[in-house]
mmCIF file of C-alpha atoms in Angstrom:
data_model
loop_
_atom_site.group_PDB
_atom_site.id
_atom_site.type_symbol
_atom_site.label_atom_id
_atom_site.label_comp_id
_atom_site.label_asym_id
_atom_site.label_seq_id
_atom_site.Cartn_x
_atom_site.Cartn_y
_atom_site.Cartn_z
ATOM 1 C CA UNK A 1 -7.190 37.295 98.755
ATOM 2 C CA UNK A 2 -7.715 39.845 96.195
ATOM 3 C CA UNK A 3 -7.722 43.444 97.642
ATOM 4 C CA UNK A 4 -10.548 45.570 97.222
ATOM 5 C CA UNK A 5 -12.962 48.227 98.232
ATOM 6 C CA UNK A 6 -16.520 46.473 97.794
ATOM 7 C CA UNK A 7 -19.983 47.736 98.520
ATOM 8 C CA UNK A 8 -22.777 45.987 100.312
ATOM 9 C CA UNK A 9 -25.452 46.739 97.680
ATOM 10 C CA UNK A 10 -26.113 43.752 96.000
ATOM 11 C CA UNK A 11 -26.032 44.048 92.360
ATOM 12 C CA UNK A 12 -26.831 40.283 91.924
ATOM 13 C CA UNK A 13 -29.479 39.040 94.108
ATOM 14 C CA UNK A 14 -30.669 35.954 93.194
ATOM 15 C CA UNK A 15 -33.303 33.907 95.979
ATOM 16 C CA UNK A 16 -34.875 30.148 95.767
ATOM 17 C CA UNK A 17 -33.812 29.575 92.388
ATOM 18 C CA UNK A 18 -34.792 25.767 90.943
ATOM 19 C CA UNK A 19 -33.990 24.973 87.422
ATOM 20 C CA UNK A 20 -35.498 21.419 85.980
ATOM 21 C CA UNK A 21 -34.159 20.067 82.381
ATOM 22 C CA UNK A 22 -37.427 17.632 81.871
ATOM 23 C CA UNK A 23 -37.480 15.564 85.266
ATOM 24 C CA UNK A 24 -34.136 16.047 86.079
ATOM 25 C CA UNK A 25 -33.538 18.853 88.872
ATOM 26 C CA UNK A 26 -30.196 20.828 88.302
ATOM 27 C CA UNK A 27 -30.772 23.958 90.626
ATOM 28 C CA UNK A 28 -32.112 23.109 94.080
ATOM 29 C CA UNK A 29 -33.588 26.550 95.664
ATOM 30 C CA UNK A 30 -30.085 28.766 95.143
ATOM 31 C CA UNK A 31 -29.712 31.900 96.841
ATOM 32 C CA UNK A 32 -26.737 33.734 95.928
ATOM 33 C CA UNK A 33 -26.110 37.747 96.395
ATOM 34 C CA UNK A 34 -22.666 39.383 94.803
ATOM 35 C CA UNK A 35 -21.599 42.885 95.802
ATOM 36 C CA UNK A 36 -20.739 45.619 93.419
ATOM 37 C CA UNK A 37 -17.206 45.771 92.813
ATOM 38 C CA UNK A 38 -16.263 42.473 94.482
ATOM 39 C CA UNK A 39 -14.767 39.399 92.303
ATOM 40 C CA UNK A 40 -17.523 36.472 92.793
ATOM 41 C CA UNK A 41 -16.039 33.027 92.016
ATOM 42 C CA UNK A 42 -18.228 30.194 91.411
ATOM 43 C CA UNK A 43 -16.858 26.742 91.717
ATOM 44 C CA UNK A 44 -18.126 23.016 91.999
ATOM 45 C CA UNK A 45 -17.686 19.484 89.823
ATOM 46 C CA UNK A 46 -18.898 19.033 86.587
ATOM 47 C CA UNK A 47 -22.337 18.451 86.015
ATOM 48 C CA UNK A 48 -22.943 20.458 89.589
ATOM 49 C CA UNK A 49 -24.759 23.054 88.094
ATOM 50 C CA UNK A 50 -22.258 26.127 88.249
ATOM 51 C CA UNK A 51 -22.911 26.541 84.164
ATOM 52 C CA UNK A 52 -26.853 26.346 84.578
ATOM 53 C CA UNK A 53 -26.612 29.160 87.364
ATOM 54 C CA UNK A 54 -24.701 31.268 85.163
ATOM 55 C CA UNK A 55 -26.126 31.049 81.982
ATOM 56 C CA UNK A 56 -29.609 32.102 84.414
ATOM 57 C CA UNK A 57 -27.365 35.044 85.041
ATOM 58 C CA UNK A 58 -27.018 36.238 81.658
ATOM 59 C CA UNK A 59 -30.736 35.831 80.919
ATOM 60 C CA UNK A 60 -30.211 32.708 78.400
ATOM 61 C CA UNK A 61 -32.734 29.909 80.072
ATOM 62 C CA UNK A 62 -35.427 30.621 82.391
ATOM 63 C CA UNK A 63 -36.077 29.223 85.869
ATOM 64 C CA UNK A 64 -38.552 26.367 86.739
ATOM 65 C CA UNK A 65 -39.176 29.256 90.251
ATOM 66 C CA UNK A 66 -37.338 31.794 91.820
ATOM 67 C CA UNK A 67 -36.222 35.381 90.736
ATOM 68 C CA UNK A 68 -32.838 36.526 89.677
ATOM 69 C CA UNK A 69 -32.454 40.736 90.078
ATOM 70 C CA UNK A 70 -29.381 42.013 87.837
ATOM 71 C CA UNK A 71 -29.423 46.100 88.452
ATOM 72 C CA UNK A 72 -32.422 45.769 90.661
ATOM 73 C CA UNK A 73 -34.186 44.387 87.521
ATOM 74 C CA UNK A 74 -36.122 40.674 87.998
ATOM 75 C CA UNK A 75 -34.356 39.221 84.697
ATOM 76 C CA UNK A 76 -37.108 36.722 84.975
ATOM 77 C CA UNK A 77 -39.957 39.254 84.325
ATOM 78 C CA UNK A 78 -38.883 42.044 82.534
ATOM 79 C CA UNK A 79 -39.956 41.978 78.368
ATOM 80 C CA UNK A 80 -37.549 40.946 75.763
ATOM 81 C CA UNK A 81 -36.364 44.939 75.368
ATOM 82 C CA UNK A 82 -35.954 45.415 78.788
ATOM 83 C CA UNK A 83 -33.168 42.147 79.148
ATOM 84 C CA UNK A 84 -31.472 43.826 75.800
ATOM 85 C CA UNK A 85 -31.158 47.209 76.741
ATOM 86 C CA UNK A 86 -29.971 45.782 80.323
ATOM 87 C CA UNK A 87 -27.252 43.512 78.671
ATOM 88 C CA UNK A 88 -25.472 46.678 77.510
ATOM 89 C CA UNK A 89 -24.541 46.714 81.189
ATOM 90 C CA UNK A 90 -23.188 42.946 80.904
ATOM 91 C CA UNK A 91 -20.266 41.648 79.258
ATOM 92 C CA UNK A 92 -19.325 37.909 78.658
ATOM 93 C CA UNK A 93 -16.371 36.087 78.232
ATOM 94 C CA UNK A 94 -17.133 32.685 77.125
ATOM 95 C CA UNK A 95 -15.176 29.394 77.499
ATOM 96 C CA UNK A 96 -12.909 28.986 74.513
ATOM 97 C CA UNK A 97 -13.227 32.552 73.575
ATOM 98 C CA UNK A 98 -15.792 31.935 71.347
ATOM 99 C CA UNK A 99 -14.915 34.496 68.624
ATOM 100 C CA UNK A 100 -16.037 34.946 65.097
ATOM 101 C CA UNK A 101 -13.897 32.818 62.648
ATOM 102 C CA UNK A 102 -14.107 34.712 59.646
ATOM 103 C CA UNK A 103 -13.913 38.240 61.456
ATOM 104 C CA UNK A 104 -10.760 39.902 62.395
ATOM 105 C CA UNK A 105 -9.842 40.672 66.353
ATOM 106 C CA UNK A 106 -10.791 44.054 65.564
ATOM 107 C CA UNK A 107 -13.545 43.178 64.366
ATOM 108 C CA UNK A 108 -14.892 40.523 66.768
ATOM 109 C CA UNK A 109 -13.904 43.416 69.342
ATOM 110 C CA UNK A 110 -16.219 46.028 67.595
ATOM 111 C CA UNK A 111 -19.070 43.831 67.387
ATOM 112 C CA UNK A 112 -21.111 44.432 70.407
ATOM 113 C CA UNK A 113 -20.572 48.222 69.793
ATOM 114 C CA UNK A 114 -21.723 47.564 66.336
ATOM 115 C CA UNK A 115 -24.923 45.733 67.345
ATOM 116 C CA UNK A 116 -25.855 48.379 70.643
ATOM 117 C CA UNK A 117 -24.716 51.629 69.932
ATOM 118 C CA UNK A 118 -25.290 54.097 66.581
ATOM 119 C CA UNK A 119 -21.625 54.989 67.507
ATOM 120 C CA UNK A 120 -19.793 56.490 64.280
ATOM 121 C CA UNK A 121 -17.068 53.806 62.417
ATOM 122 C CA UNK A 122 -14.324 55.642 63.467
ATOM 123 C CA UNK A 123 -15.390 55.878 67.033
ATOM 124 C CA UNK A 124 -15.906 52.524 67.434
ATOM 125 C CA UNK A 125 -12.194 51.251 65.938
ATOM 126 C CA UNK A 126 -10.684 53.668 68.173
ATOM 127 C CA UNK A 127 -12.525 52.402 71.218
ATOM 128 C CA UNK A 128 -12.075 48.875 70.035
ATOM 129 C CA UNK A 129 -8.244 49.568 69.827
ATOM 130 C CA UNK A 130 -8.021 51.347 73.625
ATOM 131 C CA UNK A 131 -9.682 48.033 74.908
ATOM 132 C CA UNK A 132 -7.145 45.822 72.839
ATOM 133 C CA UNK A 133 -4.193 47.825 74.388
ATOM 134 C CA UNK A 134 -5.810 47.170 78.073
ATOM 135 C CA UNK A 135 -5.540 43.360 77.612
ATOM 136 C CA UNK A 136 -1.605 43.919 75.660
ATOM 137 C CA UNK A 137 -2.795 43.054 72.611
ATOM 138 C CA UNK A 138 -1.533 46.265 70.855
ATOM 139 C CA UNK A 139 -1.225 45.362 67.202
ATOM 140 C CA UNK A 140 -3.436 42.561 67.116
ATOM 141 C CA UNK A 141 -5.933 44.292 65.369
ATOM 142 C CA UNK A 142 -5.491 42.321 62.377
ATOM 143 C CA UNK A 143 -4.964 38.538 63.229
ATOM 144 C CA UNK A 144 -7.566 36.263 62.621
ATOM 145 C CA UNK A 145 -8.808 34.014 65.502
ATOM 146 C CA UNK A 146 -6.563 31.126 63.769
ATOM 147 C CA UNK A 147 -3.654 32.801 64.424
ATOM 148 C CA UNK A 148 -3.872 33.243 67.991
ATOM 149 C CA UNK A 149 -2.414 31.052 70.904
ATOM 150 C CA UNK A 150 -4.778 30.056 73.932
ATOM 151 C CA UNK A 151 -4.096 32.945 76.398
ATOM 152 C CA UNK A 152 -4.487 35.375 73.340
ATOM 153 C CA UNK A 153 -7.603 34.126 72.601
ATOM 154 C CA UNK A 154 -8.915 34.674 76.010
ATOM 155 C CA UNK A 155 -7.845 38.001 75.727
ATOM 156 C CA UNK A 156 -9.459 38.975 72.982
ATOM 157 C CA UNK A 157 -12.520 37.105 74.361
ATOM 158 C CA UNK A 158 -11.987 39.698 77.234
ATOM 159 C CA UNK A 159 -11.442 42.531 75.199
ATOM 160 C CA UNK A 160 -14.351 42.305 73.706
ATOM 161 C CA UNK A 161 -16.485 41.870 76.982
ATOM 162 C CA UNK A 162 -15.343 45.222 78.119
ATOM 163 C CA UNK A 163 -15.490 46.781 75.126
ATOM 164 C CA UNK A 164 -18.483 49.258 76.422
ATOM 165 C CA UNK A 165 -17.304 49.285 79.917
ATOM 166 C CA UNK A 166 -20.027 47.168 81.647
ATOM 167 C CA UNK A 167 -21.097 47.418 85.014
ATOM 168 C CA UNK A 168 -21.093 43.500 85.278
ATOM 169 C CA UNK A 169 -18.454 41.042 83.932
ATOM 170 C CA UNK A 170 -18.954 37.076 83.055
ATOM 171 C CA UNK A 171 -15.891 35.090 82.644
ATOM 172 C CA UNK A 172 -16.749 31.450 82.418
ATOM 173 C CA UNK A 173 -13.392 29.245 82.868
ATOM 174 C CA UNK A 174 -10.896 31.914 81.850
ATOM 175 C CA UNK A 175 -7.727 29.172 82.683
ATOM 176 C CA UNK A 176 -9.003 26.142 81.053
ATOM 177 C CA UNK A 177 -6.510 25.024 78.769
ATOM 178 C CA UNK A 178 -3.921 27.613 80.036
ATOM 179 C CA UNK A 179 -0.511 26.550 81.338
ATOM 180 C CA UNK A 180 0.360 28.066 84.480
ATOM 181 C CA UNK A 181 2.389 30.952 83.489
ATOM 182 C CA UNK A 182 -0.143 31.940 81.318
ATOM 183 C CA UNK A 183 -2.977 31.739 83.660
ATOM 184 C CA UNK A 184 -1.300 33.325 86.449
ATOM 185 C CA UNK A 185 -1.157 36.389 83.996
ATOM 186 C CA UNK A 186 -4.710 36.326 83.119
ATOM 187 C CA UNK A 187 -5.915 36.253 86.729
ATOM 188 C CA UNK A 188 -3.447 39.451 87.391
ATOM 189 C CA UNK A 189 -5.267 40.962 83.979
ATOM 190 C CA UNK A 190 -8.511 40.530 85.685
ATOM 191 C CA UNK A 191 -7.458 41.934 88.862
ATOM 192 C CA UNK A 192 -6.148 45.109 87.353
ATOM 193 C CA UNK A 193 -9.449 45.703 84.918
ATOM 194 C CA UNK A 194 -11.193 45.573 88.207
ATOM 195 C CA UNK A 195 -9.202 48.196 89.877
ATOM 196 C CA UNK A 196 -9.378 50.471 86.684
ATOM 197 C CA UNK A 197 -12.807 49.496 85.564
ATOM 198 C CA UNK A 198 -14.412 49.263 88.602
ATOM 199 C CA UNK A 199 -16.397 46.128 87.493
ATOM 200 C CA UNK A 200 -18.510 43.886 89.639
ATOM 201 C CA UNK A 201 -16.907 40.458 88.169
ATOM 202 C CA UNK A 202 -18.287 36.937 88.353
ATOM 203 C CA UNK A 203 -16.392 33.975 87.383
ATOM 204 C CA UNK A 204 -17.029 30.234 87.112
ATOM 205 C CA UNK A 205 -14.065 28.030 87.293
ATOM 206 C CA UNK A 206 -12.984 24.640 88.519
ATOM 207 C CA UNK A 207 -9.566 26.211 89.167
ATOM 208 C CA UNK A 208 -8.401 26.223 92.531
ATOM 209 C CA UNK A 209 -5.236 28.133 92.219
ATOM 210 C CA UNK A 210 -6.655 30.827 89.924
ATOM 211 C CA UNK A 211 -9.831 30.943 92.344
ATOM 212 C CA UNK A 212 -7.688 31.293 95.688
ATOM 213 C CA UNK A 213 -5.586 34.294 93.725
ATOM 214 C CA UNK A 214 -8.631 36.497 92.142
ATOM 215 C CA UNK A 215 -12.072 36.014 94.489
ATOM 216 C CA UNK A 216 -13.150 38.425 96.911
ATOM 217 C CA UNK A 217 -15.816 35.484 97.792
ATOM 218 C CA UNK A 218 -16.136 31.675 96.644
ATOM 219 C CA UNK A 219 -20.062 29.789 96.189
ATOM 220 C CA UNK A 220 -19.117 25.924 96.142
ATOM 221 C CA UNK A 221 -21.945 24.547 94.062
ATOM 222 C CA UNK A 222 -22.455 20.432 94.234
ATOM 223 C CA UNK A 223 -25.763 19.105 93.065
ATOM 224 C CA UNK A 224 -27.430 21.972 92.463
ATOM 225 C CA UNK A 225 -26.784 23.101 96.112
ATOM 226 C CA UNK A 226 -25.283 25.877 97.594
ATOM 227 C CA UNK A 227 -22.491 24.424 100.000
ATOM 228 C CA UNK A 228 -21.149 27.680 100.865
ATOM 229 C CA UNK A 229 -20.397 31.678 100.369
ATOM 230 C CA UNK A 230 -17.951 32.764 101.912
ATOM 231 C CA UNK A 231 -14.374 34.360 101.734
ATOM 232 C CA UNK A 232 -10.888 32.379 100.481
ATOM 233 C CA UNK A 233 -10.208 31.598 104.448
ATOM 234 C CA UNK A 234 -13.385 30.283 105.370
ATOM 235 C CA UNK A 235 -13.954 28.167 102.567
ATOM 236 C CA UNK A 236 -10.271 26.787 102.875
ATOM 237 C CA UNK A 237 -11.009 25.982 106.310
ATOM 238 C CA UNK A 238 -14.282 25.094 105.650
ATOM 239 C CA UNK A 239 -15.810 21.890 107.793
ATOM 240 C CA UNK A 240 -18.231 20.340 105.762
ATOM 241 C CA UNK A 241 -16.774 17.043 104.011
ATOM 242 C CA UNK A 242 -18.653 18.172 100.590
ATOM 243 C CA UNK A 243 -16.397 21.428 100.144
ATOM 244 C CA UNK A 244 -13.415 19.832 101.378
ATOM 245 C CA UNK A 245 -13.983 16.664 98.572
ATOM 246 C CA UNK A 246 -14.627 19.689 96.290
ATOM 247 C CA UNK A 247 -11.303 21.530 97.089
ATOM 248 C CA UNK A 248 -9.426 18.522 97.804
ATOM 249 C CA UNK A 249 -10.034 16.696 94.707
ATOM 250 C CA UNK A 250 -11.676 13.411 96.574
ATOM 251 C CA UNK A 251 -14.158 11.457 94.716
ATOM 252 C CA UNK A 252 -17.534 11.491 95.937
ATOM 253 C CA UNK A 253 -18.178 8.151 98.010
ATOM 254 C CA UNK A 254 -20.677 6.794 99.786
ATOM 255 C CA UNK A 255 -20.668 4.683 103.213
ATOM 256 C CA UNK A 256 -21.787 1.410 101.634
ATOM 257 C CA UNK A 257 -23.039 -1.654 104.416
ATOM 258 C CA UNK A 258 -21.461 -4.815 103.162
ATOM 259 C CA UNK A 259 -24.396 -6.999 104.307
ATOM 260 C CA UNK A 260 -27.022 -4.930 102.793
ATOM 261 C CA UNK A 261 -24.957 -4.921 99.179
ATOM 262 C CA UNK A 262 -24.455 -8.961 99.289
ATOM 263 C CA UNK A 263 -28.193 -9.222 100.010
ATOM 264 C CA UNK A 264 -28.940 -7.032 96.719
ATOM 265 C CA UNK A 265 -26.206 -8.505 95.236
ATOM 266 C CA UNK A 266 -27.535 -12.105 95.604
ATOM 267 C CA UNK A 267 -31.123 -10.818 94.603
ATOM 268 C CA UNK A 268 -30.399 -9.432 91.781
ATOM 269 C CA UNK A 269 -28.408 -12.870 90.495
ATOM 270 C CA UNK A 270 -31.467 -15.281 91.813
ATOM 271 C CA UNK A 271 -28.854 -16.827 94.294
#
């Protein structure tokens, strides 16, 4: 379990949340709170509804009901200026990195400075550069996104997130696609920007090893629910068959009664 000094103020508090896309329900009444400082991993299945709850989180879809606070700010009534000027507090590391193809890594790494702060050029290469150097990419600054391997991608994906030292950090899947050795050093990169940073970090991933080595806490989402919160031990030795399918790999199944399924069966034939 990753080893840290976390608070008990909340600085994610987020209470009944339900989320519909048309009929279909995808978020059934959430409740989640994450500390400041601690590493919040969120896992589940695909199609469980860990991406839905975080995209909530960074203010990109609204709720059907329920209130998300980031900061002690309702992100779900607060005017289009007030979620902008409050995202200068957030960064985001997206699945596949997704950086700017015809930019440079400097210059995807400048960008958010670029676009929230009247920062002078200069300023904002040098900053740009410190943040590279945190993630070893020291003499990057050049290389177009085409030129970079998987992990280095990430990186830079990361680099930029921090780039104006947020208060909150989103990393959605930072293994996928990683091989181990590689992974394992992004989880210990993560780990130490916490420790220097100071950053309350929330992470979705379907990645048990990296999980188990980086969270302070786990949420196991499955169908929209919230299975559990907990820490590494008591989700590992968790009793409900749900989290263990979840961590265990097991397909979902269902008890099915043979007599009732040969009298559909035959029904639905005309026997």
């Amino acid at each position: 379990m990753a080893a840290n000094e976390t608070s008990d103020q909340a600085v994610i508090e987020i209470e009944d949340l339900v989320t519909h896309y048309g009929d279909r329900q995808i978020l059934d009444h959430v409740s989640l709170r994450v500390r400041e400082g601690e590493i919040m991993v969120i896992m589940g299945g695909s199609g469980s509804g860990k991406t839905t709850l975080l995209r909530h989180m960074l203010g990109l879809k609204n709720p059907s009901s329920g209130t998300i606070r980031l900061l002690g700010k309702d992100i779900t009534r607060i005017s289009r200026k007030e979620l902008y000027e409050l995202r200068r507090e957030m960064g985001v590391a997206f699945q596949g990195g997704a950086l700017f193809s015809s930019l440079s890594v400097a210059e995807n790494v400048q960008l958010p400075l670029r676009e929230h702060t009247n920062l002078d050029d200069k300023t904002i290469r040098i900053m740009a550069r410190m943040k590279l150097e945190v993630v070893n990419l020291s003499g990057s600054d050049q290389l177009m996104p085409s030129e970079l391997s998987g992990g280095m991608t990430k990186r830079v994906a990361l680099a930029r997130a921090i780039v104006m030292d947020p208060k909150l950090l989103f990393f959605d899947e930072p293994s996928a696609g990683l091989d181990p050795v590689v992974s394992a050093e992004l989880d210990e990169l993560i780990l130490r920007l916490r420790r220097a940073m100071k950053m309350t970090i929330v992470i979705v991933t379907h990645e048990l090893e990296s999980a188990f080595a980086i969270a302070d806490r786990i949420t196991v989402i499955d169908q929209g629910k919230v299975l559990i919160t907990d820490t590494i031990d008591a989700v590992r030795n968790s009793d409900d068959r749900l989290v263990q399918n979840i961590l265990n790999r097991r397909p979902r199944s269902e008890d099915v009664d043979a007599d009732d399924y040969l009298r559909r069966l035959t029904e639905e034939t005309g026997g």
